[in-house]
Amino acid sequence: MVINCVVYRHGKREEHVEVDQISEVLKEEKSFVWLGLYQPDPAFMQTLQEEFSLHELAIEDALVAHQRPKIEQYGESVFIVVKTAHMEDRQRISFGETHFFLGKNFLITVRHGSVEGYKAIRAKAEKNHAMLCQGPGYALYCILDFIVDNYSKITESLSERIADLEDGMFTTRFDSVTLENVYHLRRQLLSLRNAAMPVTEICPQLVRFHEDIIPKNLRAYLRDVQDHAHHVMIDAEDMRETLASAMQVNLALVSVQQSEVNKKLAGWGAILIVPTIIFSMYGMNFSDMPELHSHFGYPAALAVTLVICFVMWWRLKKAGWL
């Protein structure tokens, strides 16, 4: 459950600390604890509640995955839920969640579902001692920036895939497999947009209402995260519209092609009905019929039939039906 639990003093990584000793460390000035968790159990979260003085409702939410992205304040701490995303096999987006407990001198991350950890982000943040001196707000920014950057990477990857799908959809051939792929891709883009949208609301709230946790020089960084998340929203929605338009164009092309086929079938049916009527009349069992006993009766009937058929073919060809 515990991925990492480290004390930072004056922006420098000092030591690992046991969970039951955290409450003593939190009393120190100019230090904070960064605790990383992965799918913790209820008993352990109860221990954290006592050590960090966390609200029971926030603890209850952190134990359950599939929370909606949000930001809520409980006393002197802030509880944040953000959706995470990464590509699996370049075909499917896998979504997870990260829950944050943020205070003046601590940051707790609780991951659910997503297999990608934040070890590299922690190492990168530790190299910037000057910013890490600002407290847990900078650590929070680093993780949010990483999450939103993953959103952007996914949109770039999907953009190439969408371009390939578009090339295959501008055809008059109906392909149910391609349409099914487009449908599932639009659903994934909708989920990605819904994951990025709350970030554009969480960042402004952190900047405006939590000045004690987010120092002034960190606000520009959070606005940058907000801007990137906003671009992801726009890109995801644009790609959804592009796919919808491609589906409509494909269905329209298929419909036009089917209409052309129906026109040709109807034209040939109109032509073939002429000899059908004439020959069926002469097949009737009557003794008195035009030219029935004439030597040139059969060639004359056949010639008239061919002339009528030719005239009809010429008119239909001219009208674009054949």
PDB file of C-alpha atoms in Angstrom:
ATOM      1  CA  MET A   1       0.000   0.000   0.000  1.00  0.00           C
ATOM      2  CA  VAL A   2       2.725   2.471   0.992  1.00  0.00           C
ATOM      3  CA  ILE A   3       4.765   3.380  -2.075  1.00  0.00           C
ATOM      4  CA  ASN A   4       6.826   6.109  -0.453  1.00  0.00           C
ATOM      5  CA  CYS A   5       6.736   8.207   2.715  1.00  0.00           C
ATOM      6  CA  VAL A   6       9.421  10.887   2.826  1.00  0.00           C
ATOM      7  CA  VAL A   7      10.104  14.005   4.912  1.00  0.00           C
ATOM      8  CA  TYR A   8      11.310  17.128   3.086  1.00  0.00           C
ATOM      9  CA  ARG A   9      13.045  19.866   5.039  1.00  0.00           C
ATOM     10  CA  HIS A  10      13.933  23.180   3.400  1.00  0.00           C
ATOM     11  CA  GLY A  11      13.212  21.656  -0.002  1.00  0.00           C
ATOM     12  CA  LYS A  12      15.550  18.687   0.442  1.00  0.00           C
ATOM     13  CA  ARG A  13      14.726  15.036   0.858  1.00  0.00           C
ATOM     14  CA  GLU A  14      15.712  14.031   4.357  1.00  0.00           C
ATOM     15  CA  GLU A  15      14.518  10.577   5.311  1.00  0.00           C
ATOM     16  CA  HIS A  16      11.809   7.965   5.141  1.00  0.00           C
ATOM     17  CA  VAL A  17       9.411   8.117   8.034  1.00  0.00           C
ATOM     18  CA  GLU A  18       7.112   5.523   9.539  1.00  0.00           C
ATOM     19  CA  VAL A  19       3.406   6.282   9.396  1.00  0.00           C
ATOM     20  CA  ASP A  20       2.972   6.259  13.159  1.00  0.00           C
ATOM     21  CA  GLN A  21       5.678   8.946  13.482  1.00  0.00           C
ATOM     22  CA  ILE A  22       4.159  11.368  10.996  1.00  0.00           C
ATOM     23  CA  SER A  23       2.236  13.386  13.564  1.00  0.00           C
ATOM     24  CA  GLU A  24       5.522  14.323  15.261  1.00  0.00           C
ATOM     25  CA  VAL A  25       7.145  15.353  11.986  1.00  0.00           C
ATOM     26  CA  LEU A  26       4.188  17.573  11.096  1.00  0.00           C
ATOM     27  CA  LYS A  27       4.958  19.740  14.121  1.00  0.00           C
ATOM     28  CA  GLU A  28       8.273  20.836  12.599  1.00  0.00           C
ATOM     29  CA  GLU A  29       8.639  24.153  10.799  1.00  0.00           C
ATOM     30  CA  LYS A  30       9.536  24.376   7.091  1.00  0.00           C
ATOM     31  CA  SER A  31       9.067  20.684   6.498  1.00  0.00           C
ATOM     32  CA  PHE A  32       6.391  18.552   4.905  1.00  0.00           C
ATOM     33  CA  VAL A  33       5.569  14.899   4.337  1.00  0.00           C
ATOM     34  CA  TRP A  34       4.893  13.426   0.909  1.00  0.00           C
ATOM     35  CA  LEU A  35       3.125  10.076   1.242  1.00  0.00           C
ATOM     36  CA  GLY A  36       2.271   7.927  -1.774  1.00  0.00           C
ATOM     37  CA  LEU A  37      -0.304   5.135  -1.488  1.00  0.00           C
ATOM     38  CA  TYR A  38      -1.805   2.559  -3.825  1.00  0.00           C
ATOM     39  CA  GLN A  39      -5.267   1.165  -3.061  1.00  0.00           C
ATOM     40  CA  PRO A  40      -4.943   1.221   0.747  1.00  0.00           C
ATOM     41  CA  ASP A  41      -7.235  -0.761   3.031  1.00  0.00           C
ATOM     42  CA  PRO A  42      -9.713   0.816   5.497  1.00  0.00           C
ATOM     43  CA  ALA A  43      -7.659   0.035   8.613  1.00  0.00           C
ATOM     44  CA  PHE A  44      -4.616   1.814   7.242  1.00  0.00           C
ATOM     45  CA  MET A  45      -6.678   4.835   6.201  1.00  0.00           C
ATOM     46  CA  GLN A  46      -8.047   5.051   9.749  1.00  0.00           C
ATOM     47  CA  THR A  47      -4.455   5.320  10.963  1.00  0.00           C
ATOM     48  CA  LEU A  48      -3.802   8.122   8.475  1.00  0.00           C
ATOM     49  CA  GLN A  49      -6.920   9.906   9.638  1.00  0.00           C
ATOM     50  CA  GLU A  50      -5.520  10.043  13.157  1.00  0.00           C
ATOM     51  CA  GLU A  51      -1.988  11.010  12.120  1.00  0.00           C
ATOM     52  CA  PHE A  52      -3.009  13.786   9.703  1.00  0.00           C
ATOM     53  CA  SER A  53      -6.297  14.810  11.370  1.00  0.00           C
ATOM     54  CA  LEU A  54      -8.232  14.134   8.174  1.00  0.00           C
ATOM     55  CA  HIS A  55     -12.003  14.324   7.830  1.00  0.00           C
ATOM     56  CA  GLU A  56     -13.895  11.041   7.938  1.00  0.00           C
ATOM     57  CA  LEU A  57     -15.886  11.857   4.785  1.00  0.00           C
ATOM     58  CA  ALA A  58     -12.684  12.406   2.811  1.00  0.00           C
ATOM     59  CA  ILE A  59     -11.300   9.109   4.124  1.00  0.00           C
ATOM     60  CA  GLU A  60     -14.496   7.360   3.070  1.00  0.00           C
ATOM     61  CA  ASP A  61     -14.257   8.777  -0.452  1.00  0.00           C
ATOM     62  CA  ALA A  62     -10.562   7.902  -0.774  1.00  0.00           C
ATOM     63  CA  LEU A  63     -11.292   4.229  -0.079  1.00  0.00           C
ATOM     64  CA  VAL A  64     -13.721   3.932  -2.977  1.00  0.00           C
ATOM     65  CA  ALA A  65     -12.702   4.215  -6.608  1.00  0.00           C
ATOM     66  CA  HIS A  66     -14.949   5.660  -9.332  1.00  0.00           C
ATOM     67  CA  GLN A  67     -15.347   8.993  -7.588  1.00  0.00           C
ATOM     68  CA  ARG A  68     -16.235  12.016  -9.662  1.00  0.00           C
ATOM     69  CA  PRO A  69     -13.372  14.532 -10.061  1.00  0.00           C
ATOM     70  CA  LYS A  70     -13.784  17.279  -7.489  1.00  0.00           C
ATOM     71  CA  ILE A  71     -12.140  19.548  -4.942  1.00  0.00           C
ATOM     72  CA  GLU A  72     -13.482  19.895  -1.400  1.00  0.00           C
ATOM     73  CA  GLN A  73     -12.176  21.580   1.705  1.00  0.00           C
ATOM     74  CA  TYR A  74     -12.345  19.885   5.097  1.00  0.00           C
ATOM     75  CA  GLY A  75     -11.020  22.174   7.786  1.00  0.00           C
ATOM     76  CA  GLU A  76      -7.378  23.017   7.059  1.00  0.00           C
ATOM     77  CA  SER A  77      -6.928  20.315   4.424  1.00  0.00           C
ATOM     78  CA  VAL A  78      -8.138  19.968   0.851  1.00  0.00           C
ATOM     79  CA  PHE A  79      -9.390  16.764  -0.772  1.00  0.00           C
ATOM     80  CA  ILE A  80      -9.000  16.490  -4.557  1.00  0.00           C
ATOM     81  CA  VAL A  81     -10.005  13.729  -6.982  1.00  0.00           C
ATOM     82  CA  VAL A  82      -8.544  13.645 -10.502  1.00  0.00           C
ATOM     83  CA  LYS A  83      -8.941  11.089 -13.276  1.00  0.00           C
ATOM     84  CA  THR A  84      -5.756   9.587 -14.718  1.00  0.00           C
ATOM     85  CA  ALA A  85      -5.361   8.094 -18.186  1.00  0.00           C
ATOM     86  CA  HIS A  86      -2.798   6.273 -20.300  1.00  0.00           C
ATOM     87  CA  MET A  87      -2.819   4.312 -23.561  1.00  0.00           C
ATOM     88  CA  GLU A  88      -2.800   0.521 -23.615  1.00  0.00           C
ATOM     89  CA  ASP A  89      -1.439  -1.125 -26.771  1.00  0.00           C
ATOM     90  CA  ARG A  90      -2.098   2.088 -28.737  1.00  0.00           C
ATOM     91  CA  GLN A  91      -5.750   1.068 -28.979  1.00  0.00           C
ATOM     92  CA  ARG A  92      -7.543   1.621 -25.674  1.00  0.00           C
ATOM     93  CA  ILE A  93      -7.427   4.325 -23.020  1.00  0.00           C
ATOM     94  CA  SER A  94      -7.131   2.983 -19.476  1.00  0.00           C
ATOM     95  CA  PHE A  95      -8.545   5.285 -16.806  1.00  0.00           C
ATOM     96  CA  GLY A  96      -7.717   5.414 -13.120  1.00  0.00           C
ATOM     97  CA  GLU A  97      -7.988   7.879 -10.256  1.00  0.00           C
ATOM     98  CA  THR A  98      -5.682   9.772  -7.954  1.00  0.00           C
ATOM     99  CA  HIS A  99      -7.018  11.189  -4.694  1.00  0.00           C
ATOM    100  CA  PHE A 100      -5.058  13.982  -3.001  1.00  0.00           C
ATOM    101  CA  PHE A 101      -5.047  15.062   0.625  1.00  0.00           C
ATOM    102  CA  LEU A 102      -3.340  18.435   0.668  1.00  0.00           C
ATOM    103  CA  GLY A 103      -2.399  20.432   3.745  1.00  0.00           C
ATOM    104  CA  LYS A 104       0.107  23.113   4.713  1.00  0.00           C
ATOM    105  CA  ASN A 105       2.756  20.523   5.522  1.00  0.00           C
ATOM    106  CA  PHE A 106       1.681  17.283   3.860  1.00  0.00           C
ATOM    107  CA  LEU A 107       0.611  15.743   0.564  1.00  0.00           C
ATOM    108  CA  ILE A 108      -0.975  12.301   0.363  1.00  0.00           C
ATOM    109  CA  THR A 109      -1.650  10.666  -2.999  1.00  0.00           C
ATOM    110  CA  VAL A 110      -3.958   7.654  -3.186  1.00  0.00           C
ATOM    111  CA  ARG A 111      -3.951   5.882  -6.529  1.00  0.00           C
ATOM    112  CA  HIS A 112      -6.757   3.624  -7.783  1.00  0.00           C
ATOM    113  CA  GLY A 113      -6.733   1.635 -11.000  1.00  0.00           C
ATOM    114  CA  SER A 114      -3.924   3.372 -12.847  1.00  0.00           C
ATOM    115  CA  VAL A 115      -0.784   1.236 -12.952  1.00  0.00           C
ATOM    116  CA  GLU A 116       1.511   4.173 -13.669  1.00  0.00           C
ATOM    117  CA  GLY A 117       3.123   5.534 -10.502  1.00  0.00           C
ATOM    118  CA  TYR A 118       4.698   8.852  -9.639  1.00  0.00           C
ATOM    119  CA  LYS A 119       8.213   7.733  -8.739  1.00  0.00           C
ATOM    120  CA  ALA A 120       9.754   9.579 -11.692  1.00  0.00           C
ATOM    121  CA  ILE A 121       7.735  12.706 -10.866  1.00  0.00           C
ATOM    122  CA  ARG A 122       8.971  12.638  -7.275  1.00  0.00           C
ATOM    123  CA  ALA A 123      12.592  12.314  -8.448  1.00  0.00           C
ATOM    124  CA  LYS A 124      12.154  15.209 -10.872  1.00  0.00           C
ATOM    125  CA  ALA A 125      10.593  17.432  -8.213  1.00  0.00           C
ATOM    126  CA  GLU A 126      13.393  16.652  -5.742  1.00  0.00           C
ATOM    127  CA  LYS A 127      15.941  18.113  -8.158  1.00  0.00           C
ATOM    128  CA  ASN A 128      14.270  21.526  -7.926  1.00  0.00           C
ATOM    129  CA  HIS A 129      15.082  22.424  -4.310  1.00  0.00           C
ATOM    130  CA  ALA A 130      14.072  26.061  -4.700  1.00  0.00           C
ATOM    131  CA  MET A 131      10.518  25.204  -5.771  1.00  0.00           C
ATOM    132  CA  LEU A 132      10.210  22.299  -3.346  1.00  0.00           C
ATOM    133  CA  CYS A 133      10.863  24.806  -0.551  1.00  0.00           C
ATOM    134  CA  GLN A 134       7.402  26.187  -1.334  1.00  0.00           C
ATOM    135  CA  GLY A 135       5.907  23.142   0.317  1.00  0.00           C
ATOM    136  CA  PRO A 136       3.486  20.434  -0.831  1.00  0.00           C
ATOM    137  CA  GLY A 137       1.830  22.784  -3.323  1.00  0.00           C
ATOM    138  CA  TYR A 138       4.725  22.303  -5.745  1.00  0.00           C
ATOM    139  CA  ALA A 139       4.536  18.512  -5.399  1.00  0.00           C
ATOM    140  CA  LEU A 140       0.820  18.709  -6.181  1.00  0.00           C
ATOM    141  CA  TYR A 141       1.563  20.810  -9.280  1.00  0.00           C
ATOM    142  CA  CYS A 142       4.132  18.269 -10.525  1.00  0.00           C
ATOM    143  CA  ILE A 143       1.607  15.422 -10.345  1.00  0.00           C
ATOM    144  CA  LEU A 144      -1.222  17.435 -11.912  1.00  0.00           C
ATOM    145  CA  ASP A 145       1.111  18.521 -14.706  1.00  0.00           C
ATOM    146  CA  PHE A 146       2.113  14.892 -15.300  1.00  0.00           C
ATOM    147  CA  ILE A 147      -1.527  13.758 -15.436  1.00  0.00           C
ATOM    148  CA  VAL A 148      -2.526  16.487 -17.901  1.00  0.00           C
ATOM    149  CA  ASP A 149       0.577  15.844 -20.039  1.00  0.00           C
ATOM    150  CA  ASN A 150      -0.611  12.236 -20.340  1.00  0.00           C
ATOM    151  CA  TYR A 151      -3.953  13.574 -21.580  1.00  0.00           C
ATOM    152  CA  SER A 152      -2.108  15.540 -24.262  1.00  0.00           C
ATOM    153  CA  LYS A 153      -0.041  12.520 -25.325  1.00  0.00           C
ATOM    154  CA  ILE A 154      -3.226  10.507 -25.731  1.00  0.00           C
ATOM    155  CA  THR A 155      -4.849  13.167 -27.934  1.00  0.00           C
ATOM    156  CA  GLU A 156      -1.728  13.260 -30.128  1.00  0.00           C
ATOM    157  CA  SER A 157      -1.763   9.479 -30.480  1.00  0.00           C
ATOM    158  CA  LEU A 158      -5.486   9.398 -31.237  1.00  0.00           C
ATOM    159  CA  SER A 159      -5.111  12.182 -33.787  1.00  0.00           C
ATOM    160  CA  GLU A 160      -2.901   9.922 -35.940  1.00  0.00           C
ATOM    161  CA  ARG A 161      -5.317   7.021 -35.540  1.00  0.00           C
ATOM    162  CA  ILE A 162      -8.266   9.213 -36.512  1.00  0.00           C
ATOM    163  CA  ALA A 163      -6.465  10.348 -39.661  1.00  0.00           C
ATOM    164  CA  ASP A 164      -6.065   6.694 -40.711  1.00  0.00           C
ATOM    165  CA  LEU A 165      -9.729   5.974 -39.959  1.00  0.00           C
ATOM    166  CA  GLU A 166     -10.846   8.967 -42.015  1.00  0.00           C
ATOM    167  CA  ASP A 167      -8.968   7.701 -45.082  1.00  0.00           C
ATOM    168  CA  GLY A 168     -10.786   4.378 -44.806  1.00  0.00           C
ATOM    169  CA  MET A 169     -14.230   5.932 -44.370  1.00  0.00           C
ATOM    170  CA  PHE A 170     -14.362   8.054 -47.521  1.00  0.00           C
ATOM    171  CA  THR A 171     -15.555   5.125 -49.581  1.00  0.00           C
ATOM    172  CA  THR A 172     -18.848   3.852 -50.930  1.00  0.00           C
ATOM    173  CA  ARG A 173     -18.324   0.461 -49.282  1.00  0.00           C
ATOM    174  CA  PHE A 174     -20.122  -0.161 -46.001  1.00  0.00           C
ATOM    175  CA  ASP A 175     -17.682  -1.385 -43.336  1.00  0.00           C
ATOM    176  CA  SER A 176     -19.353  -2.266 -40.041  1.00  0.00           C
ATOM    177  CA  VAL A 177     -16.000  -2.949 -38.334  1.00  0.00           C
ATOM    178  CA  THR A 178     -14.707   0.560 -39.094  1.00  0.00           C
ATOM    179  CA  LEU A 179     -17.935   2.154 -37.884  1.00  0.00           C
ATOM    180  CA  GLU A 180     -17.753   0.127 -34.675  1.00  0.00           C
ATOM    181  CA  ASN A 181     -14.166   1.299 -34.105  1.00  0.00           C
ATOM    182  CA  VAL A 182     -15.232   4.895 -34.670  1.00  0.00           C
ATOM    183  CA  TYR A 183     -18.067   4.549 -32.180  1.00  0.00           C
ATOM    184  CA  HIS A 184     -15.789   3.151 -29.456  1.00  0.00           C
ATOM    185  CA  LEU A 185     -13.186   5.820 -30.188  1.00  0.00           C
ATOM    186  CA  ARG A 186     -15.774   8.570 -29.771  1.00  0.00           C
ATOM    187  CA  ARG A 187     -16.748   7.116 -26.402  1.00  0.00           C
ATOM    188  CA  GLN A 188     -13.103   7.107 -25.292  1.00  0.00           C
ATOM    189  CA  LEU A 189     -12.702  10.714 -26.402  1.00  0.00           C
ATOM    190  CA  LEU A 190     -15.797  11.640 -24.412  1.00  0.00           C
ATOM    191  CA  SER A 191     -14.313   9.985 -21.309  1.00  0.00           C
ATOM    192  CA  LEU A 192     -11.023  11.810 -21.877  1.00  0.00           C
ATOM    193  CA  ARG A 193     -12.804  15.140 -22.218  1.00  0.00           C
ATOM    194  CA  ASN A 194     -14.783  14.454 -19.036  1.00  0.00           C
ATOM    195  CA  ALA A 195     -11.519  13.653 -17.237  1.00  0.00           C
ATOM    196  CA  ALA A 196      -9.822  16.888 -18.358  1.00  0.00           C
ATOM    197  CA  MET A 197     -12.778  19.200 -17.773  1.00  0.00           C
ATOM    198  CA  PRO A 198     -12.713  19.152 -13.925  1.00  0.00           C
ATOM    199  CA  VAL A 199      -8.990  20.013 -13.920  1.00  0.00           C
ATOM    200  CA  THR A 200      -9.873  23.348 -15.514  1.00  0.00           C
ATOM    201  CA  GLU A 201     -12.103  24.003 -12.485  1.00  0.00           C
ATOM    202  CA  ILE A 202      -9.832  22.571  -9.772  1.00  0.00           C
ATOM    203  CA  CYS A 203      -6.788  24.687 -10.664  1.00  0.00           C
ATOM    204  CA  PRO A 204      -8.599  28.082 -10.417  1.00  0.00           C
ATOM    205  CA  GLN A 205     -10.090  27.093  -7.064  1.00  0.00           C
ATOM    206  CA  LEU A 206      -6.641  26.202  -5.725  1.00  0.00           C
ATOM    207  CA  VAL A 207      -5.302  29.566  -6.888  1.00  0.00           C
ATOM    208  CA  ARG A 208      -8.175  31.677  -5.557  1.00  0.00           C
ATOM    209  CA  PHE A 209      -9.216  30.039  -2.316  1.00  0.00           C
ATOM    210  CA  HIS A 210      -6.133  28.260  -0.963  1.00  0.00           C
ATOM    211  CA  GLU A 211      -3.439  30.894  -0.862  1.00  0.00           C
ATOM    212  CA  ASP A 212      -2.044  29.451   2.366  1.00  0.00           C
ATOM    213  CA  ILE A 213      -1.221  26.165   0.583  1.00  0.00           C
ATOM    214  CA  ILE A 214      -0.515  27.482  -2.947  1.00  0.00           C
ATOM    215  CA  PRO A 215       2.118  30.263  -2.738  1.00  0.00           C
ATOM    216  CA  LYS A 216       1.909  33.199  -5.118  1.00  0.00           C
ATOM    217  CA  ASN A 217       4.801  32.083  -7.325  1.00  0.00           C
ATOM    218  CA  LEU A 218       3.091  28.688  -7.870  1.00  0.00           C
ATOM    219  CA  ARG A 219      -0.132  30.118  -9.252  1.00  0.00           C
ATOM    220  CA  ALA A 220       1.270  30.692 -12.740  1.00  0.00           C
ATOM    221  CA  TYR A 221       2.233  27.005 -12.883  1.00  0.00           C
ATOM    222  CA  LEU A 222      -1.288  25.894 -11.994  1.00  0.00           C
ATOM    223  CA  ARG A 223      -2.741  28.265 -14.582  1.00  0.00           C
ATOM    224  CA  ASP A 224      -0.471  26.582 -17.128  1.00  0.00           C
ATOM    225  CA  VAL A 225      -1.901  23.169 -16.117  1.00  0.00           C
ATOM    226  CA  GLN A 226      -5.394  24.620 -16.472  1.00  0.00           C
ATOM    227  CA  ASP A 227      -4.559  25.901 -19.963  1.00  0.00           C
ATOM    228  CA  HIS A 228      -3.213  22.522 -21.070  1.00  0.00           C
ATOM    229  CA  ALA A 229      -6.297  20.743 -19.726  1.00  0.00           C
ATOM    230  CA  HIS A 230      -8.489  23.221 -21.613  1.00  0.00           C
ATOM    231  CA  HIS A 231      -6.634  22.422 -24.843  1.00  0.00           C
ATOM    232  CA  VAL A 232      -7.188  18.705 -24.245  1.00  0.00           C
ATOM    233  CA  MET A 233     -10.920  19.357 -23.866  1.00  0.00           C
ATOM    234  CA  ILE A 234     -11.030  21.303 -27.139  1.00  0.00           C
ATOM    235  CA  ASP A 235      -8.945  18.723 -29.016  1.00  0.00           C
ATOM    236  CA  ALA A 236     -11.056  15.817 -27.752  1.00  0.00           C
ATOM    237  CA  GLU A 237     -14.291  17.550 -28.720  1.00  0.00           C
ATOM    238  CA  ASP A 238     -12.914  18.503 -32.154  1.00  0.00           C
ATOM    239  CA  MET A 239     -11.872  14.919 -32.808  1.00  0.00           C
ATOM    240  CA  ARG A 240     -15.298  13.654 -31.739  1.00  0.00           C
ATOM    241  CA  GLU A 241     -16.917  16.059 -34.206  1.00  0.00           C
ATOM    242  CA  THR A 242     -14.492  14.978 -36.928  1.00  0.00           C
ATOM    243  CA  LEU A 243     -15.359  11.326 -36.376  1.00  0.00           C
ATOM    244  CA  ALA A 244     -19.082  12.098 -36.339  1.00  0.00           C
ATOM    245  CA  SER A 245     -18.752  13.976 -39.645  1.00  0.00           C
ATOM    246  CA  ALA A 246     -16.727  11.125 -41.154  1.00  0.00           C
ATOM    247  CA  MET A 247     -19.431   8.637 -40.106  1.00  0.00           C
ATOM    248  CA  GLN A 248     -22.141  10.787 -41.688  1.00  0.00           C
ATOM    249  CA  VAL A 249     -20.132  11.202 -44.901  1.00  0.00           C
ATOM    250  CA  ASN A 250     -19.502   7.454 -45.098  1.00  0.00           C
ATOM    251  CA  LEU A 251     -23.183   6.634 -44.588  1.00  0.00           C
ATOM    252  CA  ALA A 252     -24.151   9.278 -47.148  1.00  0.00           C
ATOM    253  CA  LEU A 253     -21.722   7.846 -49.724  1.00  0.00           C
ATOM    254  CA  VAL A 254     -23.057   4.341 -49.115  1.00  0.00           C
ATOM    255  CA  SER A 255     -26.629   5.624 -49.428  1.00  0.00           C
ATOM    256  CA  VAL A 256     -25.825   7.427 -52.699  1.00  0.00           C
ATOM    257  CA  GLN A 257     -24.167   4.300 -54.088  1.00  0.00           C
ATOM    258  CA  GLN A 258     -27.188   2.196 -53.142  1.00  0.00           C
ATOM    259  CA  SER A 259     -29.457   4.780 -54.778  1.00  0.00           C
ATOM    260  CA  GLU A 260     -27.439   4.573 -57.982  1.00  0.00           C
ATOM    261  CA  VAL A 261     -27.739   0.797 -57.980  1.00  0.00           C
ATOM    262  CA  ASN A 262     -31.494   1.028 -57.393  1.00  0.00           C
ATOM    263  CA  LYS A 263     -31.822   3.475 -60.287  1.00  0.00           C
ATOM    264  CA  LYS A 264     -30.007   1.113 -62.633  1.00  0.00           C
ATOM    265  CA  LEU A 265     -32.098  -1.834 -61.513  1.00  0.00           C
ATOM    266  CA  ALA A 266     -35.278   0.184 -61.973  1.00  0.00           C
ATOM    267  CA  GLY A 267     -34.150   1.326 -65.456  1.00  0.00           C
ATOM    268  CA  TRP A 268     -33.344  -2.162 -66.647  1.00  0.00           C
ATOM    269  CA  GLY A 269     -36.585  -3.394 -65.111  1.00  0.00           C
ATOM    270  CA  ALA A 270     -38.529  -0.788 -67.140  1.00  0.00           C
ATOM    271  CA  ILE A 271     -36.742  -1.874 -70.330  1.00  0.00           C
ATOM    272  CA  LEU A 272     -37.266  -5.582 -69.765  1.00  0.00           C
ATOM    273  CA  ILE A 273     -40.959  -5.179 -68.974  1.00  0.00           C
ATOM    274  CA  VAL A 274     -41.651  -4.253 -72.647  1.00  0.00           C
ATOM    275  CA  PRO A 275     -40.635  -7.640 -74.169  1.00  0.00           C
ATOM    276  CA  THR A 276     -42.210  -9.367 -71.172  1.00  0.00           C
ATOM    277  CA  ILE A 277     -45.617  -7.826 -71.936  1.00  0.00           C
ATOM    278  CA  ILE A 278     -45.400  -8.313 -75.712  1.00  0.00           C
ATOM    279  CA  PHE A 279     -44.192 -11.908 -75.553  1.00  0.00           C
ATOM    280  CA  SER A 280     -46.687 -12.830 -72.861  1.00  0.00           C
ATOM    281  CA  MET A 281     -49.516 -11.442 -75.028  1.00  0.00           C
ATOM    282  CA  TYR A 282     -48.401 -13.532 -77.988  1.00  0.00           C
ATOM    283  CA  GLY A 283     -48.161 -16.554 -75.758  1.00  0.00           C
ATOM    284  CA  MET A 284     -51.899 -16.360 -75.096  1.00  0.00           C
ATOM    285  CA  ASN A 285     -54.012 -19.098 -76.728  1.00  0.00           C
ATOM    286  CA  PHE A 286     -56.093 -16.941 -79.221  1.00  0.00           C
ATOM    287  CA  SER A 287     -56.538 -17.569 -82.940  1.00  0.00           C
ATOM    288  CA  ASP A 288     -57.170 -13.933 -83.981  1.00  0.00           C
ATOM    289  CA  MET A 289     -54.088 -11.824 -83.144  1.00  0.00           C
ATOM    290  CA  PRO A 290     -52.236  -9.187 -85.254  1.00  0.00           C
ATOM    291  CA  GLU A 291     -49.832 -10.704 -87.772  1.00  0.00           C
ATOM    292  CA  LEU A 292     -50.306 -14.163 -86.245  1.00  0.00           C
ATOM    293  CA  HIS A 293     -50.555 -15.888 -89.637  1.00  0.00           C
ATOM    294  CA  SER A 294     -48.302 -13.476 -91.519  1.00  0.00           C
ATOM    295  CA  HIS A 295     -44.910 -14.662 -92.819  1.00  0.00           C
ATOM    296  CA  PHE A 296     -43.256 -11.534 -91.387  1.00  0.00           C
ATOM    297  CA  GLY A 297     -45.290 -11.446 -88.151  1.00  0.00           C
ATOM    298  CA  TYR A 298     -42.570 -12.752 -85.860  1.00  0.00           C
ATOM    299  CA  PRO A 299     -39.748 -10.544 -87.246  1.00  0.00           C
ATOM    300  CA  ALA A 300     -42.083  -7.519 -87.123  1.00  0.00           C
ATOM    301  CA  ALA A 301     -43.045  -8.141 -83.470  1.00  0.00           C
ATOM    302  CA  LEU A 302     -39.415  -8.712 -82.574  1.00  0.00           C
ATOM    303  CA  ALA A 303     -38.300  -5.529 -84.381  1.00  0.00           C
ATOM    304  CA  VAL A 304     -40.965  -3.417 -82.663  1.00  0.00           C
ATOM    305  CA  THR A 305     -39.903  -4.817 -79.285  1.00  0.00           C
ATOM    306  CA  LEU A 306     -36.235  -4.042 -79.929  1.00  0.00           C
ATOM    307  CA  VAL A 307     -37.008  -0.506 -81.113  1.00  0.00           C
ATOM    308  CA  ILE A 308     -39.101   0.261 -78.021  1.00  0.00           C
ATOM    309  CA  CYS A 309     -36.395  -1.180 -75.764  1.00  0.00           C
ATOM    310  CA  PHE A 310     -33.699   0.859 -77.512  1.00  0.00           C
ATOM    311  CA  VAL A 311     -35.699   4.080 -77.225  1.00  0.00           C
ATOM    312  CA  MET A 312     -36.270   3.472 -73.518  1.00  0.00           C
ATOM    313  CA  TRP A 313     -32.576   2.645 -72.962  1.00  0.00           C
ATOM    314  CA  TRP A 314     -31.537   5.831 -74.772  1.00  0.00           C
ATOM    315  CA  ARG A 315     -33.911   8.002 -72.707  1.00  0.00           C
ATOM    316  CA  LEU A 316     -32.846   6.420 -69.412  1.00  0.00           C
ATOM    317  CA  LYS A 317     -29.166   6.699 -70.351  1.00  0.00           C
ATOM    318  CA  LYS A 318     -29.646  10.356 -71.146  1.00  0.00           C
ATOM    319  CA  ALA A 319     -31.401  10.880 -67.822  1.00  0.00           C
ATOM    320  CA  GLY A 320     -28.457   9.296 -65.970  1.00  0.00           C
ATOM    321  CA  TRP A 321     -30.283   6.236 -64.755  1.00  0.00           C
ATOM    322  CA  LEU A 322     -28.081   3.766 -66.669  1.00  0.00           C
TER     323      LEU A 322
END
